[in-house]
PDB file of C-alpha atoms and ligand atoms in Angstrom:
ATOM      1  CA  MET A   1      -1.386 -25.660   0.943  1.00 89.00           C
ATOM      2  CA  GLY A   2      -1.242 -21.843   1.271  1.00 98.00           C
ATOM      3  CA  ARG A   3      -2.252 -19.468  -1.405  1.00 98.00           C
ATOM      4  CA  LEU A   4       1.215 -17.895  -1.429  1.00 98.00           C
ATOM      5  CA  ASP A   5       3.506 -20.990  -0.879  1.00 98.00           C
ATOM      6  CA  GLY A   6       7.022 -20.391  -2.115  1.00 98.00           C
ATOM      7  CA  LYS A   7       6.610 -16.777  -2.829  1.00 98.00           C
ATOM      8  CA  VAL A   8       8.735 -13.968  -1.386  1.00 99.00           C
ATOM      9  CA  ALA A   9       6.863 -10.663  -0.580  1.00 99.00           C
ATOM     10  CA  LEU A  10       8.161  -7.185   0.332  1.00 99.00           C
ATOM     11  CA  LEU A  11       5.577  -5.108   2.161  1.00 99.00           C
ATOM     12  CA  THR A  12       6.239  -1.354   2.653  1.00 99.00           C
ATOM     13  CA  GLY A  13       4.528   0.292   5.449  1.00 98.00           C
ATOM     14  CA  GLY A  14       4.652  -3.144   7.170  1.00 98.00           C
ATOM     15  CA  ALA A  15       4.879  -1.867  10.754  1.00 98.00           C
ATOM     16  CA  SER A  16       1.207  -0.758  11.075  1.00 98.00           C
ATOM     17  CA  GLY A  17      -2.313  -0.806   9.922  1.00 98.00           C
ATOM     18  CA  LEU A  18      -2.917  -2.423   6.449  1.00 98.00           C
ATOM     19  CA  GLY A  19       0.627  -3.529   5.930  1.00 98.00           C
ATOM     20  CA  LYS A  20       0.761  -5.207   9.270  1.00 98.00           C
ATOM     21  CA  ALA A  21      -2.441  -7.029   8.615  1.00 98.00           C
ATOM     22  CA  THR A  22      -1.352  -8.086   5.128  1.00 99.00           C
ATOM     23  CA  GLY A  23       1.972  -9.387   6.565  1.00 99.00           C
ATOM     24  CA  ASP A  24       0.087 -11.592   9.075  1.00 98.00           C
ATOM     25  CA  LEU A  25      -2.149 -13.087   6.341  1.00 98.00           C
ATOM     26  CA  MET A  26       0.636 -13.554   3.842  1.00 99.00           C
ATOM     27  CA  ALA A  27       2.751 -15.454   6.269  1.00 98.00           C
ATOM     28  CA  ALA A  28      -0.178 -17.557   7.238  1.00 98.00           C
ATOM     29  CA  GLU A  29      -0.677 -18.257   3.450  1.00 98.00           C
ATOM     30  CA  GLY A  30       2.966 -19.521   3.114  1.00 98.00           C
ATOM     31  CA  ALA A  31       4.811 -16.538   1.832  1.00 99.00           C
ATOM     32  CA  THR A  32       8.286 -15.443   3.076  1.00 99.00           C
ATOM     33  CA  VAL A  33       7.442 -12.001   4.199  1.00 99.00           C
ATOM     34  CA  VAL A  34       9.819  -9.045   4.314  1.00 99.00           C
ATOM     35  CA  LEU A  35       8.346  -6.161   6.080  1.00 99.00           C
ATOM     36  CA  SER A  36       9.772  -2.650   5.685  1.00 99.00           C
ATOM     37  CA  ASP A  37       9.004   0.757   7.316  1.00 99.00           C
ATOM     38  CA  ILE A  38      10.572   3.788   8.786  1.00 98.00           C
ATOM     39  CA  GLN A  39       9.127   2.728  12.175  1.00 98.00           C
ATOM     40  CA  GLU A  40      12.001   0.287  13.221  1.00 98.00           C
ATOM     41  CA  VAL A  41      10.857  -0.783  16.734  1.00 98.00           C
ATOM     42  CA  GLU A  42       7.363  -1.414  15.633  1.00 98.00           C
ATOM     43  CA  GLY A  43       8.428  -3.230  12.480  1.00 98.00           C
ATOM     44  CA  GLU A  44      10.844  -5.549  14.461  1.00 98.00           C
ATOM     45  CA  ASN A  45       7.987  -6.310  16.867  1.00 98.00           C
ATOM     46  CA  VAL A  46       5.515  -7.184  14.086  1.00 98.00           C
ATOM     47  CA  ALA A  47       8.067  -9.395  12.380  1.00 99.00           C
ATOM     48  CA  ALA A  48       8.993 -11.203  15.639  1.00 99.00           C
ATOM     49  CA  ALA A  49       5.147 -11.748  16.349  1.00 98.00           C
ATOM     50  CA  ILE A  50       4.681 -13.319  12.849  1.00 98.00           C
ATOM     51  CA  ARG A  51       7.737 -15.620  13.516  1.00 98.00           C
ATOM     52  CA  GLU A  52       6.364 -16.622  16.847  1.00 98.00           C
ATOM     53  CA  ALA A  53       2.991 -17.549  15.059  1.00 98.00           C
ATOM     54  CA  GLY A  54       5.105 -19.914  12.877  1.00 98.00           C
ATOM     55  CA  GLY A  55       5.520 -17.626   9.845  1.00 98.00           C
ATOM     56  CA  ALA A  56       8.742 -16.662   7.872  1.00 98.00           C
ATOM     57  CA  CYS A  57       9.269 -12.899   8.310  1.00 98.00           C
ATOM     58  CA  SER A  58      11.959 -10.376   8.797  1.00 98.00           C
ATOM     59  CA  PHE A  59      12.037  -6.511   8.961  1.00 99.00           C
ATOM     60  CA  LYS A  60      14.265  -4.067   7.114  1.00 98.00           C
ATOM     61  CA  PRO A  61      14.319  -0.351   7.909  1.00 98.00           C
ATOM     62  CA  HIS A  62      13.385   1.458   4.713  1.00 98.00           C
ATOM     63  CA  ASP A  63      12.353   5.037   3.675  1.00 99.00           C
ATOM     64  CA  THR A  64      10.412   4.668   0.463  1.00 99.00           C
ATOM     65  CA  THR A  65      11.152   8.157  -0.636  1.00 99.00           C
ATOM     66  CA  VAL A  66      14.874   7.412  -1.034  1.00 99.00           C
ATOM     67  CA  GLU A  67      15.950   5.677  -4.163  1.00 99.00           C
ATOM     68  CA  ALA A  68      19.183   4.261  -2.768  1.00 99.00           C
ATOM     69  CA  GLN A  69      17.198   2.509  -0.155  1.00 99.00           C
ATOM     70  CA  TRP A  70      15.068   0.839  -2.774  1.00 99.00           C
ATOM     71  CA  GLU A  71      18.241  -0.268  -4.557  1.00 98.00           C
ATOM     72  CA  ARG A  72      19.613  -1.697  -1.327  1.00 98.00           C
ATOM     73  CA  ILE A  73      16.465  -3.434  -0.196  1.00 99.00           C
ATOM     74  CA  CYS A  74      15.812  -5.154  -3.590  1.00 98.00           C
ATOM     75  CA  ALA A  75      19.442  -6.220  -3.727  1.00 98.00           C
ATOM     76  CA  ASP A  76      19.297  -7.629  -0.191  1.00 98.00           C
ATOM     77  CA  ILE A  77      16.180  -9.552  -1.030  1.00 98.00           C
ATOM     78  CA  MET A  78      17.659 -11.032  -4.241  1.00 98.00           C
ATOM     79  CA  GLU A  79      20.764 -12.053  -2.376  1.00 98.00           C
ATOM     80  CA  GLU A  80      18.919 -13.549   0.632  1.00 98.00           C
ATOM     81  CA  HIS A  81      16.005 -15.186  -1.164  1.00 98.00           C
ATOM     82  CA  GLY A  82      16.953 -15.303  -4.810  1.00 98.00           C
ATOM     83  CA  HIS A  83      13.632 -13.842  -6.096  1.00 98.00           C
ATOM     84  CA  LEU A  84      10.940 -11.246  -5.412  1.00 98.00           C
ATOM     85  CA  ASP A  85       7.401 -12.248  -6.282  1.00 98.00           C
ATOM     86  CA  ILE A  86       5.142  -9.897  -4.493  1.00 99.00           C
ATOM     87  CA  LEU A  87       5.410  -6.054  -3.711  1.00 99.00           C
ATOM     88  CA  LEU A  88       2.803  -4.278  -1.617  1.00 99.00           C
ATOM     89  CA  ASN A  89       3.353  -0.618  -1.881  1.00 99.00           C
ATOM     90  CA  GLY A  90       1.522   0.326   1.282  1.00 98.00           C
ATOM     91  CA  ALA A  91       3.619   3.017   3.015  1.00 98.00           C
ATOM     92  CA  GLY A  92       1.692   6.419   3.052  1.00 98.00           C
ATOM     93  CA  ILE A  93       0.484   9.263   5.123  1.00 98.00           C
ATOM     94  CA  GLY A  94      -2.937  10.899   5.471  1.00 95.00           C
ATOM     95  CA  GLY A  95      -4.048  14.224   4.138  1.00 92.00           C
ATOM     96  CA  SER A  96      -3.191  17.461   5.915  1.00 87.00           C
ATOM     97  CA  GLY A  97      -6.729  18.613   6.957  1.00 89.00           C
ATOM     98  CA  VAL A  98      -5.873  22.016   5.529  1.00 94.00           C
ATOM     99  CA  GLU A  99      -7.811  23.847   2.903  1.00 97.00           C
ATOM    100  CA  LEU A 100      -5.919  24.060  -0.403  1.00 98.00           C
ATOM    101  CA  ILE A 101      -5.781  27.919  -0.327  1.00 98.00           C
ATOM    102  CA  GLU A 102      -3.964  27.722   2.988  1.00 98.00           C
ATOM    103  CA  MET A 103      -1.712  24.763   2.224  1.00 98.00           C
ATOM    104  CA  GLU A 104       2.053  25.273   2.244  1.00 98.00           C
ATOM    105  CA  LEU A 105       3.927  23.956  -0.648  1.00 98.00           C
ATOM    106  CA  ASP A 106       6.081  21.794   1.575  1.00 98.00           C
ATOM    107  CA  THR A 107       2.971  20.128   3.047  1.00 98.00           C
ATOM    108  CA  TRP A 108       1.834  19.398  -0.592  1.00 98.00           C
ATOM    109  CA  LYS A 109       5.270  18.055  -1.488  1.00 98.00           C
ATOM    110  CA  ARG A 110       5.698  15.777   1.476  1.00 98.00           C
ATOM    111  CA  CYS A 111       2.454  14.026   0.821  1.00 98.00           C
ATOM    112  CA  LEU A 112       3.136  13.579  -2.862  1.00 98.00           C
ATOM    113  CA  SER A 113       6.738  12.425  -2.066  1.00 98.00           C
ATOM    114  CA  ILE A 114       5.598   9.595   0.260  1.00 98.00           C
ATOM    115  CA  ASN A 115       2.290   8.557  -1.356  1.00 98.00           C
ATOM    116  CA  LEU A 116       3.260   8.916  -5.052  1.00 99.00           C
ATOM    117  CA  ASP A 117       7.049   9.183  -5.524  1.00 99.00           C
ATOM    118  CA  GLY A 118       7.546   6.310  -3.108  1.00 99.00           C
ATOM    119  CA  VAL A 119       5.081   4.176  -5.149  1.00 99.00           C
ATOM    120  CA  PHE A 120       6.852   5.133  -8.380  1.00 99.00           C
ATOM    121  CA  LEU A 121      10.231   4.038  -6.911  1.00 99.00           C
ATOM    122  CA  GLY A 122       8.728   0.785  -5.670  1.00 99.00           C
ATOM    123  CA  CYS A 123       7.339  -0.009  -9.068  1.00 99.00           C
ATOM    124  CA  LYS A 124      10.546   0.835 -10.805  1.00 99.00           C
ATOM    125  CA  HIS A 125      12.746  -1.289  -8.484  1.00 99.00           C
ATOM    126  CA  GLY A 126      10.176  -3.867  -7.771  1.00 98.00           C
ATOM    127  CA  ILE A 127       9.668  -4.677 -11.487  1.00 98.00           C
ATOM    128  CA  ARG A 128      13.419  -4.818 -12.164  1.00 98.00           C
ATOM    129  CA  ALA A 129      13.814  -7.338  -9.402  1.00 98.00           C
ATOM    130  CA  MET A 130      10.837  -9.301 -10.584  1.00 98.00           C
ATOM    131  CA  LEU A 131      12.118  -9.525 -14.088  1.00 98.00           C
ATOM    132  CA  GLN A 132      15.315 -11.167 -12.717  1.00 98.00           C
ATOM    133  CA  GLY A 133      13.215 -13.965 -11.354  1.00 96.00           C
ATOM    134  CA  THR A 134       9.992 -15.566 -12.565  1.00 97.00           C
ATOM    135  CA  GLY A 135       7.915 -12.464 -12.622  1.00 98.00           C
ATOM    136  CA  GLY A 136       5.451 -11.268  -9.915  1.00 98.00           C
ATOM    137  CA  SER A 137       2.552  -9.099  -8.732  1.00 99.00           C
ATOM    138  CA  ILE A 138       2.708  -5.516  -7.622  1.00 99.00           C
ATOM    139  CA  ILE A 139      -0.197  -4.136  -5.508  1.00 99.00           C
ATOM    140  CA  ASN A 140      -0.274  -0.407  -4.974  1.00 99.00           C
ATOM    141  CA  ILE A 141      -2.545   0.987  -2.321  1.00 99.00           C
ATOM    142  CA  SER A 142      -4.411   3.924  -3.538  1.00 99.00           C
ATOM    143  CA  SER A 143      -7.796   4.888  -1.960  1.00 98.00           C
ATOM    144  CA  ILE A 144     -11.372   5.710  -2.590  1.00 98.00           C
ATOM    145  CA  LEU A 145     -10.004   9.299  -2.559  1.00 98.00           C
ATOM    146  CA  GLY A 146      -8.149   8.269  -5.775  1.00 98.00           C
ATOM    147  CA  PHE A 147     -11.634   8.368  -7.369  1.00 98.00           C
ATOM    148  CA  ALA A 148     -13.513  10.904  -5.279  1.00 97.00           C
ATOM    149  CA  GLY A 149     -12.455  14.263  -3.812  1.00 96.00           C
ATOM    150  CA  ILE A 150     -12.790  15.330  -0.265  1.00 92.00           C
ATOM    151  CA  ALA A 151     -12.334  18.768   1.166  1.00 93.00           C
ATOM    152  CA  ASN A 152      -9.200  19.588   3.013  1.00 92.00           C
ATOM    153  CA  SER A 153      -7.134  16.732   1.574  1.00 94.00           C
ATOM    154  CA  SER A 154      -6.134  18.002  -1.926  1.00 98.00           C
ATOM    155  CA  ASN A 155      -2.616  16.690  -1.481  1.00 98.00           C
ATOM    156  CA  TYR A 156      -3.826  13.160  -0.468  1.00 98.00           C
ATOM    157  CA  CYS A 157      -6.457  13.068  -3.250  1.00 98.00           C
ATOM    158  CA  ALA A 158      -3.885  14.114  -5.899  1.00 98.00           C
ATOM    159  CA  SER A 159      -1.345  11.551  -4.575  1.00 98.00           C
ATOM    160  CA  LYS A 160      -3.954   8.630  -4.707  1.00 98.00           C
ATOM    161  CA  GLY A 161      -5.317   9.602  -8.130  1.00 98.00           C
ATOM    162  CA  GLY A 162      -1.692   9.560  -9.177  1.00 99.00           C
ATOM    163  CA  VAL A 163      -1.231   6.045  -7.822  1.00 99.00           C
ATOM    164  CA  ARG A 164      -4.365   4.820  -9.706  1.00 98.00           C
ATOM    165  CA  LEU A 165      -3.105   5.770 -13.150  1.00 98.00           C
ATOM    166  CA  LEU A 166       0.635   5.105 -12.481  1.00 99.00           C
ATOM    167  CA  SER A 167      -0.530   1.441 -11.665  1.00 99.00           C
ATOM    168  CA  LYS A 168      -2.323   1.127 -15.043  1.00 98.00           C
ATOM    169  CA  ALA A 169       0.629   2.626 -17.060  1.00 99.00           C
ATOM    170  CA  ALA A 170       3.046   0.246 -15.328  1.00 99.00           C
ATOM    171  CA  ALA A 171       0.701  -2.696 -15.907  1.00 99.00           C
ATOM    172  CA  LEU A 172       0.636  -1.852 -19.713  1.00 98.00           C
ATOM    173  CA  GLU A 173       4.354  -1.535 -19.825  1.00 98.00           C
ATOM    174  CA  CYS A 174       4.863  -5.001 -18.177  1.00 98.00           C
ATOM    175  CA  ALA A 175       2.005  -6.849 -19.912  1.00 98.00           C
ATOM    176  CA  ARG A 176       4.217  -8.209 -22.825  1.00 98.00           C
ATOM    177  CA  LYS A 177       7.331  -8.607 -20.799  1.00 98.00           C
ATOM    178  CA  THR A 178       8.768 -12.049 -20.096  1.00 97.00           C
ATOM    179  CA  PRO A 179       8.579 -13.108 -17.270  1.00 98.00           C
ATOM    180  CA  ARG A 180       5.242 -11.473 -16.612  1.00 98.00           C
ATOM    181  CA  VAL A 181       4.662  -8.838 -13.951  1.00 98.00           C
ATOM    182  CA  ARG A 182       1.211  -7.732 -13.059  1.00 99.00           C
ATOM    183  CA  VAL A 183       0.451  -4.288 -11.454  1.00 99.00           C
ATOM    184  CA  ASN A 184      -2.954  -3.523  -9.821  1.00 99.00           C
ATOM    185  CA  SER A 185      -4.269  -0.909  -7.368  1.00 99.00           C
ATOM    186  CA  ILE A 186      -6.489  -1.385  -4.274  1.00 99.00           C
ATOM    187  CA  HIS A 187      -8.792   1.462  -3.218  1.00 98.00           C
ATOM    188  CA  PRO A 188      -9.676   1.089   0.478  1.00 98.00           C
ATOM    189  CA  GLY A 189     -12.511   2.937   2.065  1.00 98.00           C
ATOM    190  CA  PHE A 190     -12.347   4.065   5.543  1.00 96.00           C
ATOM    191  CA  ILE A 191     -10.451   1.277   7.523  1.00 97.00           C
ATOM    192  CA  ASP A 192      -9.842   1.132  11.320  1.00 96.00           C
ATOM    193  CA  THR A 193      -6.071   1.817  11.393  1.00 97.00           C
ATOM    194  CA  PRO A 194      -3.842   4.235  13.330  1.00 95.00           C
ATOM    195  CA  MET A 195      -4.066   6.622  10.250  1.00 94.00           C
ATOM    196  CA  VAL A 196      -7.912   6.999  10.412  1.00 93.00           C
ATOM    197  CA  ALA A 197      -7.860   7.029  14.242  1.00 92.00           C
ATOM    198  CA  GLY A 198      -5.412  10.000  14.043  1.00 91.00           C
ATOM    199  CA  ALA A 199      -7.674  11.676  11.484  1.00 88.00           C
ATOM    200  CA  ILE A 200     -10.728  11.257  13.709  1.00 89.00           C
ATOM    201  CA  GLN A 201      -8.848  12.605  16.638  1.00 89.00           C
ATOM    202  CA  ARG A 202      -7.460  15.678  14.698  1.00 86.00           C
ATOM    203  CA  ARG A 203     -10.831  16.489  12.818  1.00 83.00           C
ATOM    204  CA  GLY A 204     -13.068  15.792  15.701  1.00 87.00           C
ATOM    205  CA  PRO A 205     -16.351  13.900  16.008  1.00 88.00           C
ATOM    206  CA  GLU A 206     -17.782  15.359  12.630  1.00 88.00           C
ATOM    207  CA  PHE A 207     -15.268  13.327  10.709  1.00 85.00           C
ATOM    208  CA  ARG A 208     -16.510  10.046  12.378  1.00 87.00           C
ATOM    209  CA  GLU A 209     -20.153  11.349  11.645  1.00 90.00           C
ATOM    210  CA  TYR A 210     -19.093  11.866   8.073  1.00 89.00           C
ATOM    211  CA  ILE A 211     -17.882   8.280   7.748  1.00 90.00           C
ATOM    212  CA  GLU A 212     -21.022   6.858   9.347  1.00 88.00           C
ATOM    213  CA  ASN A 213     -23.309   8.915   7.295  1.00 93.00           C
ATOM    214  CA  ASN A 214     -21.551   8.345   3.951  1.00 94.00           C
ATOM    215  CA  VAL A 215     -20.395   4.735   4.040  1.00 97.00           C
ATOM    216  CA  PRO A 216     -23.405   2.637   3.025  1.00 97.00           C
ATOM    217  CA  PHE A 217     -22.344  -0.113   5.568  1.00 97.00           C
ATOM    218  CA  GLY A 218     -22.269   2.710   8.239  1.00 95.00           C
ATOM    219  CA  GLU A 219     -18.999   1.524   9.758  1.00 94.00           C
ATOM    220  CA  LEU A 220     -15.307   1.413   9.277  1.00 95.00           C
ATOM    221  CA  GLY A 221     -13.736  -1.574   7.642  1.00 97.00           C
ATOM    222  CA  GLU A 222     -11.077  -3.806   9.153  1.00 98.00           C
ATOM    223  CA  PRO A 223      -7.453  -4.054   7.985  1.00 98.00           C
ATOM    224  CA  LEU A 224      -8.080  -7.785   7.259  1.00 98.00           C
ATOM    225  CA  ASP A 225     -10.741  -6.788   4.640  1.00 98.00           C
ATOM    226  CA  ILE A 226      -7.952  -5.093   2.679  1.00 99.00           C
ATOM    227  CA  ALA A 227      -5.377  -7.847   3.348  1.00 99.00           C
ATOM    228  CA  GLU A 228      -7.704 -10.494   1.744  1.00 98.00           C
ATOM    229  CA  GLY A 229      -7.795  -8.350  -1.404  1.00 99.00           C
ATOM    230  CA  VAL A 230      -4.030  -7.949  -1.502  1.00 99.00           C
ATOM    231  CA  VAL A 231      -3.563 -11.732  -1.097  1.00 99.00           C
ATOM    232  CA  TYR A 232      -5.979 -12.435  -3.919  1.00 99.00           C
ATOM    233  CA  LEU A 233      -4.066 -10.105  -6.242  1.00 99.00           C
ATOM    234  CA  ALA A 234      -0.750 -11.371  -5.111  1.00 99.00           C
ATOM    235  CA  SER A 235      -1.843 -15.153  -5.653  1.00 98.00           C
ATOM    236  CA  ASP A 236      -1.840 -17.127  -8.846  1.00 98.00           C
ATOM    237  CA  ALA A 237      -5.689 -17.020  -8.735  1.00 98.00           C
ATOM    238  CA  ALA A 238      -5.282 -13.473 -10.133  1.00 98.00           C
ATOM    239  CA  LYS A 239      -2.921 -14.480 -13.013  1.00 98.00           C
ATOM    240  CA  PHE A 240      -5.084 -12.801 -15.576  1.00 98.00           C
ATOM    241  CA  VAL A 241      -5.662  -9.722 -13.558  1.00 99.00           C
ATOM    242  CA  THR A 242      -3.559  -6.479 -14.327  1.00 99.00           C
ATOM    243  CA  GLY A 243      -4.170  -2.808 -14.494  1.00 98.00           C
ATOM    244  CA  SER A 244      -7.378  -3.345 -12.365  1.00 98.00           C
ATOM    245  CA  GLU A 245      -8.792  -1.379  -9.586  1.00 98.00           C
ATOM    246  CA  LEU A 246     -10.114  -3.290  -6.633  1.00 98.00           C
ATOM    247  CA  THR A 247     -12.381  -1.166  -4.459  1.00 98.00           C
ATOM    248  CA  ILE A 248     -12.996  -2.369  -0.846  1.00 98.00           C
ATOM    249  CA  ASP A 249     -15.097   0.363   0.768  1.00 98.00           C
ATOM    250  CA  GLY A 250     -18.294  -0.792   2.339  1.00 98.00           C
ATOM    251  CA  GLY A 251     -20.092   0.570  -0.742  1.00 98.00           C
ATOM    252  CA  PHE A 252     -18.747   4.196  -0.625  1.00 97.00           C
ATOM    253  CA  LEU A 253     -18.161   4.523  -4.311  1.00 98.00           C
ATOM    254  CA  ALA A 254     -21.281   2.715  -5.343  1.00 97.00           C
ATOM    255  CA  ARG A 255     -23.350   5.864  -4.342  1.00 95.00           C
TER     256      ARG A 255
HETATM  257  N1  LIG B   1      -6.823   3.444   6.615  1.00 79.45           N
HETATM  258  C1  LIG B   1      -7.623   3.757   5.740  1.00 79.45           C
HETATM  259  O1  LIG B   1      -8.813   3.994   5.939  1.00 79.45           O
HETATM  260  C2  LIG B   1      -7.027   3.995   4.376  1.00 79.45           C
HETATM  261  C3  LIG B   1      -7.935   4.220   3.327  1.00 79.45           C
HETATM  262  C4  LIG B   1      -7.450   4.308   2.084  1.00 79.45           C
HETATM  263  C5  LIG B   1      -6.075   4.132   1.752  1.00 79.45           C
HETATM  264  N2  LIG B   1      -5.203   3.960   2.852  1.00 79.45           N
HETATM  265  C6  LIG B   1      -3.792   3.832   2.542  1.00 79.45           C
HETATM  266  O2  LIG B   1      -3.322   2.609   3.019  1.00 79.45           O
HETATM  267  C7  LIG B   1      -1.918   2.700   3.261  1.00 79.45           C
HETATM  268  C8  LIG B   1      -1.636   2.230   4.636  1.00 79.45           C
HETATM  269  O3  LIG B   1      -2.377   3.131   5.613  1.00 79.45           O
HETATM  270  P1  LIG B   1      -2.873   2.661   7.061  1.00 79.45           P
HETATM  271  O4  LIG B   1      -4.179   3.087   7.282  1.00 79.45           O
HETATM  272  O5  LIG B   1      -2.444   1.219   7.275  1.00 79.45           O
HETATM  273  O6  LIG B   1      -1.878   3.724   7.874  1.00 79.45           O
HETATM  274  P2  LIG B   1      -0.781   3.468   9.151  1.00 79.45           P
HETATM  275  O7  LIG B   1      -0.410   4.803   9.416  1.00 79.45           O
HETATM  276  O8  LIG B   1      -1.277   2.491  10.092  1.00 79.45           O
HETATM  277  O9  LIG B   1       0.422   2.764   8.204  1.00 79.45           O
HETATM  278  C9  LIG B   1       1.218   3.412   7.369  1.00 79.45           C
HETATM  279  C10 LIG B   1       2.667   3.022   7.529  1.00 79.45           C
HETATM  280  O10 LIG B   1       3.416   3.722   6.560  1.00 79.45           O
HETATM  281  C11 LIG B   1       4.729   3.960   7.197  1.00 79.45           C
HETATM  282  N3  LIG B   1       5.350   5.074   6.359  1.00 79.45           N
HETATM  283  C12 LIG B   1       5.088   6.436   6.274  1.00 79.45           C
HETATM  284  N4  LIG B   1       6.021   7.003   5.612  1.00 79.45           N
HETATM  285  C13 LIG B   1       6.809   6.103   5.150  1.00 79.45           C
HETATM  286  C14 LIG B   1       8.095   6.255   4.422  1.00 79.45           C
HETATM  287  N5  LIG B   1       8.519   7.368   3.847  1.00 79.45           N
HETATM  288  N6  LIG B   1       8.814   5.045   4.157  1.00 79.45           N
HETATM  289  C15 LIG B   1       8.338   3.954   4.762  1.00 79.45           C
HETATM  290  N7  LIG B   1       7.294   3.732   5.556  1.00 79.45           N
HETATM  291  C16 LIG B   1       6.542   4.910   5.718  1.00 79.45           C
HETATM  292  C17 LIG B   1       4.337   4.400   8.590  1.00 79.45           C
HETATM  293  O11 LIG B   1       5.444   4.425   9.375  1.00 79.45           O
HETATM  294  C18 LIG B   1       3.262   3.442   8.887  1.00 79.45           C
HETATM  295  O12 LIG B   1       3.786   2.297   9.560  1.00 79.45           O
HETATM  296  C19 LIG B   1      -1.507   4.238   3.033  1.00 79.45           C
HETATM  297  O13 LIG B   1      -1.077   4.342   1.734  1.00 79.45           O
HETATM  298  C20 LIG B   1      -2.906   4.945   3.096  1.00 79.45           C
HETATM  299  O14 LIG B   1      -2.915   6.070   2.310  1.00 79.45           O
HETATM  300  C21 LIG B   1      -5.690   3.935   4.044  1.00 79.45           C
END
């Protein structure tokens, strides 16, 4: 028995990092997994690897900032599978590494568009689809930087703080609906994915030192650490959990 047997899951940002690790784990737990991403070749490869390992998985190209693409992907899933039970809003980009007083408005808007507008659209269309079935669970990936600020990432912090409270508002709107839809946020600390590798490369060794000095565990987390939290919130074991914030950060926010 898998923890997600019989459930259909849509994972945005499924071609890489946290989304990819979550796709692996969800398929192993019995879910039918639909990965979506703007990286088509990578997404197809990840889906093929999951199928080779015995899982049920497909890939669909999908830009989460475009509402028409949300309408299409949800309609396709309803037609192909009959229901949508889990949505991971995982697609996102990192901060700019630029001081606020030097930041171009377009740089600000791009981050907010992918990290916040995309999650809003996901909640809107994901909830609509889940209400046509037997309800479901939406997991929005925020960040420790949805609680704490960091210099040179004001756009990222604003987007992730927005995801945190968007999730709570959506959870309250859904709490008395029938069927029930739960909405929660996860707040990863620094996790070893291409996004963080890129930030370390761009910002230099001081950024790695910042992480090692400020994370109580003194190291990066693994994508699987986050995937385990997503699977818990997606599963029926979390049936009484909504509007909550699951922090998985090696102790960062405990300081
Ligand atoms: N890695 C970390 O330490 C960390 C910490 C906190 C939060 N997060 C968040 O976790 C999520 C996943 O990050 P990751 O570390 O796995 O990064 P990643 O770069 O490995 O994966 C992000 C994926 O999102 C996709 N994507 C970007 N824009 C998109 C769009 N418009 N439409 C569809 N897909 C798009 C990318 O193509 C990529 O495959 C992000 O929201 C990120 O902000 C990551």
